[in-house]
CSV table of C-alpha atoms in Angstrom, one decimal:
chain,number,residue,atom,x,y,z
A,1,SER,CA,120.1,92.8,101.2
A,2,GLN,CA,116.5,91.8,100.7
A,3,LYS,CA,114.2,94.5,99.3
A,4,ILE,CA,110.7,94.9,98.0
A,5,GLU,CA,110.2,98.0,95.9
A,6,GLN,CA,107.0,99.7,94.9
A,7,ASN,CA,106.9,103.0,93.3
A,8,SER,CA,106.8,105.6,96.1
A,9,GLU,CA,105.3,108.2,93.8
A,10,ALA,CA,101.6,108.2,93.4
A,11,LEU,CA,100.1,107.0,90.2
A,12,ASN,CA,97.5,109.4,88.7
A,13,ILE,CA,95.3,108.2,85.9
A,14,GLN,CA,92.1,109.1,84.2
A,15,GLU,CA,88.9,107.1,84.8
A,16,GLY,CA,88.5,104.3,82.3
A,17,LYS,CA,92.2,103.8,81.7
A,18,THR,CA,94.2,100.8,82.9
A,19,ALA,CA,96.3,101.3,86.0
A,20,THR,CA,99.5,99.3,86.2
A,21,LEU,CA,101.4,99.0,89.5
A,22,THR,CA,104.8,97.5,89.9
A,23,CYS,CA,106.4,95.4,92.6
A,24,ASN,CA,110.1,94.5,92.3
A,25,TYR,CA,112.0,92.4,94.7
A,26,THR,CA,115.7,91.6,95.4
A,27,ASN,CA,117.3,88.6,97.1
A,28,TYR,CA,114.0,86.8,97.7
A,29,SER,CA,112.8,83.5,96.2
A,30,PRO,CA,109.1,83.9,96.8
A,31,ALA,CA,106.7,80.9,96.9
A,32,TYR,CA,103.9,83.3,96.2
A,33,LEU,CA,103.1,87.0,96.0
A,34,GLN,CA,100.0,88.8,97.3
A,35,TRP,CA,98.4,92.1,96.5
A,36,TYR,CA,96.4,94.1,99.1
A,37,ARG,CA,94.3,97.3,99.0
A,38,GLN,CA,94.5,99.8,101.8
A,39,ASP,CA,92.1,102.7,102.2
A,40,PRO,CA,93.1,105.7,104.4
A,41,GLY,CA,92.6,104.9,108.1
A,42,ARG,CA,91.8,101.2,107.4
A,43,GLY,CA,93.6,97.9,107.5
A,44,PRO,CA,94.8,96.3,104.2
A,45,VAL,CA,92.4,94.0,102.4
A,46,PHE,CA,93.5,91.0,100.4
A,47,LEU,CA,92.9,91.1,96.7
A,48,LEU,CA,94.8,88.4,94.8
A,49,LEU,CA,97.5,85.8,95.3
A,50,ILE,CA,99.8,84.4,92.6
A,51,ARG,CA,102.1,81.4,93.1
A,52,GLU,CA,105.7,81.0,91.8
A,53,ASN,CA,104.6,78.6,89.1
A,54,GLU,CA,101.8,80.9,87.8
A,55,LYS,CA,102.3,83.6,85.2
A,56,GLU,CA,99.0,85.4,85.5
A,57,LYS,CA,95.9,85.6,87.7
A,58,ARG,CA,92.7,87.4,87.0
A,59,LYS,CA,89.7,88.5,89.2
A,60,GLU,CA,87.1,90.7,87.6
A,61,ARG,CA,88.9,93.9,86.5
A,62,LEU,CA,92.1,92.9,88.3
A,63,LYS,CA,95.1,91.1,86.8
A,64,VAL,CA,98.4,90.1,88.3
A,65,THR,CA,101.4,88.8,86.5
A,66,PHE,CA,104.5,87.3,88.1
A,67,ASP,CA,107.9,87.0,86.4
A,68,THR,CA,110.4,85.2,88.6
A,69,THR,CA,113.2,85.8,86.1
A,70,LEU,CA,112.7,89.6,86.2
A,71,LYS,CA,111.8,89.4,89.9
A,72,GLN,CA,108.7,91.4,89.3
A,73,SER,CA,105.0,91.4,89.7
A,74,LEU,CA,102.6,93.8,87.8
A,75,PHE,CA,99.1,94.6,89.1
A,76,HIS,CA,96.6,95.9,86.6
A,77,ILE,CA,93.2,97.4,87.1
A,78,THR,CA,91.3,97.8,83.8
A,79,ALA,CA,88.5,100.3,83.3
A,80,SER,CA,89.6,102.1,86.4
A,81,GLN,CA,87.1,104.0,88.5
A,82,PRO,CA,87.5,106.8,91.1
A,83,ALA,CA,86.5,104.1,93.7
A,84,ASP,CA,89.7,102.3,92.9
A,85,SER,CA,91.7,105.1,94.4
A,86,ALA,CA,93.7,103.6,97.3
A,87,THR,CA,97.1,102.4,98.3
A,88,TYR,CA,98.1,99.0,96.9
A,89,LEU,CA,100.6,96.8,98.8
A,90,CYS,CA,102.4,93.8,97.5
A,91,ALA,CA,103.6,91.1,99.8
A,92,LEU,CA,105.7,88.0,99.2
A,93,ARG,CA,106.4,84.9,101.2
A,94,GLU,CA,109.3,82.5,100.9
A,95,TYR,CA,108.9,78.9,102.0
A,96,GLY,CA,109.3,78.7,105.7
A,97,ASN,CA,109.4,82.4,106.2
A,98,LYS,CA,106.9,85.1,107.0
A,99,LEU,CA,105.0,87.4,104.7
A,100,VAL,CA,106.9,90.5,103.9
A,101,PHE,CA,105.3,93.7,102.7
A,102,GLY,CA,106.3,96.5,100.3
A,103,ALA,CA,105.6,100.1,101.3
A,104,GLY,CA,102.8,100.4,98.8
A,105,THR,CA,101.9,102.7,95.9
A,106,ILE,CA,99.1,105.3,96.0
A,107,LEU,CA,96.7,105.2,93.1
A,108,ARG,CA,94.5,108.1,92.3
A,109,VAL,CA,91.8,107.8,89.6
A,110,LYS,CA,90.4,111.0,88.4
A,111,SER,CA,87.0,111.4,86.8
B,1,ASP,CA,80.4,92.6,113.1
B,2,ALA,CA,84.0,92.9,112.0
B,3,ASP,CA,86.1,89.7,112.0
B,4,VAL,CA,89.2,91.4,113.5
B,5,THR,CA,88.7,94.2,116.0
B,6,GLN,CA,91.3,96.4,117.7
B,7,THR,CA,91.0,98.6,120.8
B,8,PRO,CA,91.6,101.5,121.2
B,9,ARG,CA,91.4,103.0,117.7
B,10,ASN,CA,93.3,106.0,118.7
B,11,ARG,CA,95.6,106.7,121.7
B,12,ILE,CA,97.8,109.6,122.7
B,13,THR,CA,100.2,108.9,125.6
B,14,LYS,CA,103.4,110.3,127.1
B,15,THR,CA,106.9,109.0,127.1
B,16,GLY,CA,107.5,106.3,129.7
B,17,LYS,CA,103.9,105.2,130.0
B,18,ARG,CA,102.8,101.6,129.6
B,19,ILE,CA,100.3,101.0,126.8
B,20,MET,CA,98.4,97.9,125.9
B,21,LEU,CA,96.7,97.4,122.5
B,22,GLU,CA,94.1,94.7,122.2
B,23,CYS,CA,93.0,92.5,119.3
B,24,SER,CA,90.2,90.1,119.1
B,25,GLN,CA,89.1,87.9,116.1
B,26,THR,CA,86.1,85.8,115.3
B,27,LYS,CA,87.6,84.1,112.2
B,28,GLY,CA,88.7,81.0,114.2
B,29,HIS,CA,92.3,81.3,113.0
B,30,ASP,CA,95.1,80.0,115.1
B,31,ARG,CA,97.7,82.5,113.7
B,32,MET,CA,97.8,86.1,114.8
B,33,TYR,CA,100.2,88.9,114.1
B,34,TRP,CA,101.1,92.4,115.2
B,35,TYR,CA,102.5,94.9,112.6
B,36,ARG,CA,103.4,98.6,112.7
B,37,GLN,CA,103.1,100.8,109.7
B,38,ASP,CA,105.2,103.9,109.2
B,39,PRO,CA,105.1,106.2,106.1
B,40,GLY,CA,107.4,105.0,103.4
B,41,LEU,CA,108.4,101.8,105.4
B,42,GLY,CA,105.4,99.6,104.9
B,43,LEU,CA,104.1,97.1,107.3
B,44,ARG,CA,106.8,95.6,109.6
B,45,LEU,CA,106.2,92.5,111.8
B,46,ILE,CA,106.5,93.0,115.5
B,47,TYR,CA,105.4,89.6,117.0
B,48,TYR,CA,103.4,86.6,115.8
B,49,SER,CA,101.7,83.7,117.4
B,50,PHE,CA,100.7,80.4,115.8
B,51,ASP,CA,98.7,79.2,118.7
B,52,VAL,CA,98.1,80.0,122.3
B,53,LYS,CA,101.3,78.5,123.5
B,54,ASP,CA,103.5,79.8,120.7
B,55,ILE,CA,104.9,83.4,120.6
B,56,ASN,CA,107.6,84.5,118.2
B,57,LYS,CA,109.5,87.7,117.7
B,58,GLY,CA,109.3,89.5,114.4
B,59,GLU,CA,111.5,91.9,112.6
B,60,ILE,CA,111.2,94.8,115.2
B,61,SER,CA,110.2,93.3,118.6
B,62,ASP,CA,112.5,95.5,120.8
B,63,GLY,CA,110.5,97.6,123.1
B,64,TYR,CA,107.3,95.5,122.7
B,65,SER,CA,105.8,92.4,124.4
B,66,VAL,CA,102.7,90.4,123.6
B,67,SER,CA,100.3,88.1,125.3
B,68,ARG,CA,98.1,85.5,123.7
B,69,GLN,CA,95.3,85.1,126.2
B,70,ALA,CA,93.1,82.8,124.1
B,71,GLN,CA,92.8,81.7,120.5
B,72,ALA,CA,90.8,84.8,119.8
B,73,LYS,CA,92.8,87.4,121.7
B,74,PHE,CA,96.3,88.8,121.2
B,75,SER,CA,97.6,91.9,123.0
B,76,LEU,CA,100.5,94.1,122.3
B,77,SER,CA,102.2,96.0,125.1
B,78,LEU,CA,104.7,98.9,125.1
B,79,GLU,CA,106.3,98.7,128.5
B,80,SER,CA,107.7,102.2,128.4
B,81,ALA,CA,106.5,104.1,125.4
B,82,ILE,CA,109.0,106.3,123.4
B,83,PRO,CA,108.2,108.9,120.7
B,84,ASN,CA,109.6,106.7,117.9
B,85,GLN,CA,106.9,104.2,118.6
B,86,THR,CA,104.4,106.6,117.2
B,87,ALA,CA,102.8,104.7,114.4
B,88,LEU,CA,99.8,102.9,113.1
B,89,TYR,CA,99.5,99.4,114.6
B,90,PHE,CA,97.6,96.6,112.9
B,91,CYS,CA,96.6,93.2,114.2
B,92,ALA,CA,96.1,90.4,111.6
B,93,THR,CA,95.1,86.8,111.5
B,94,SER,CA,95.8,84.1,108.9
B,95,ASP,CA,94.8,80.7,107.9
B,96,GLU,CA,97.2,77.8,107.6
B,97,PRO,CA,100.1,78.4,105.2
B,98,GLY,CA,99.3,75.3,103.3
B,99,SER,CA,96.5,77.2,101.8
B,100,THR,CA,97.3,80.8,101.2
B,101,ASP,CA,98.5,82.5,104.5
B,102,THR,CA,96.2,85.4,103.5
B,103,GLN,CA,96.3,88.1,106.2
B,104,TYR,CA,93.0,89.5,107.6
B,105,PHE,CA,93.7,92.8,109.2
B,106,GLY,CA,91.9,94.8,111.9
B,107,PRO,CA,91.1,98.5,111.5
B,108,GLY,CA,94.3,99.6,113.2
B,109,THR,CA,95.3,101.7,116.2
B,110,ARG,CA,96.8,105.1,115.7
B,111,LEU,CA,99.3,105.6,118.6
B,112,THR,CA,101.0,108.9,119.3
B,113,VAL,CA,103.7,109.0,122.0
B,114,LEU,CA,104.5,112.6,123.1
């Protein structure tokens, strides 16, 4: 069966450290993968997109990697801040299909 | 003003009642979606529409119906609400898939069915 797996346990890190979140998938051949941020009581907000032929994408303190052999994407936040605390969702899309979301990982950055 | 708005933001109703959730967008996108979010299950697609004359079922359409009244408006109805439809509901829009198909979400409607 097709699955998108994100760590269900919250990730707790200290301010200033790098947070790394994982998105693994099974039985998908994604054309691209997206990462969203969701704050409590709000809708998800798009952060970054990476295509199947790209290895890495950066935006300010954010970095996404995509390994189609390992079927995994890693999402990094460098120099993390308490304001980065949120739930982070990965989503992938196969050609001709709809975007499919993972359940998300809660990130807590402590000062 | 927000690009994607949803009304109501919170609703408590009883089993068997008909409920309508409304979504409006000012982004000018043709594509609109309805998702529900449950703890531990992520966002699941209920219905989607690629234009006013196009309506498609998603992963979990049973018990729901939709209406696309205009490019900017997409409503979700629960004809006879049941308790397991208690969830957070999100409307979203997206641009053409040839670009990124990035989803723009509304603020959500928290629905409780007693």
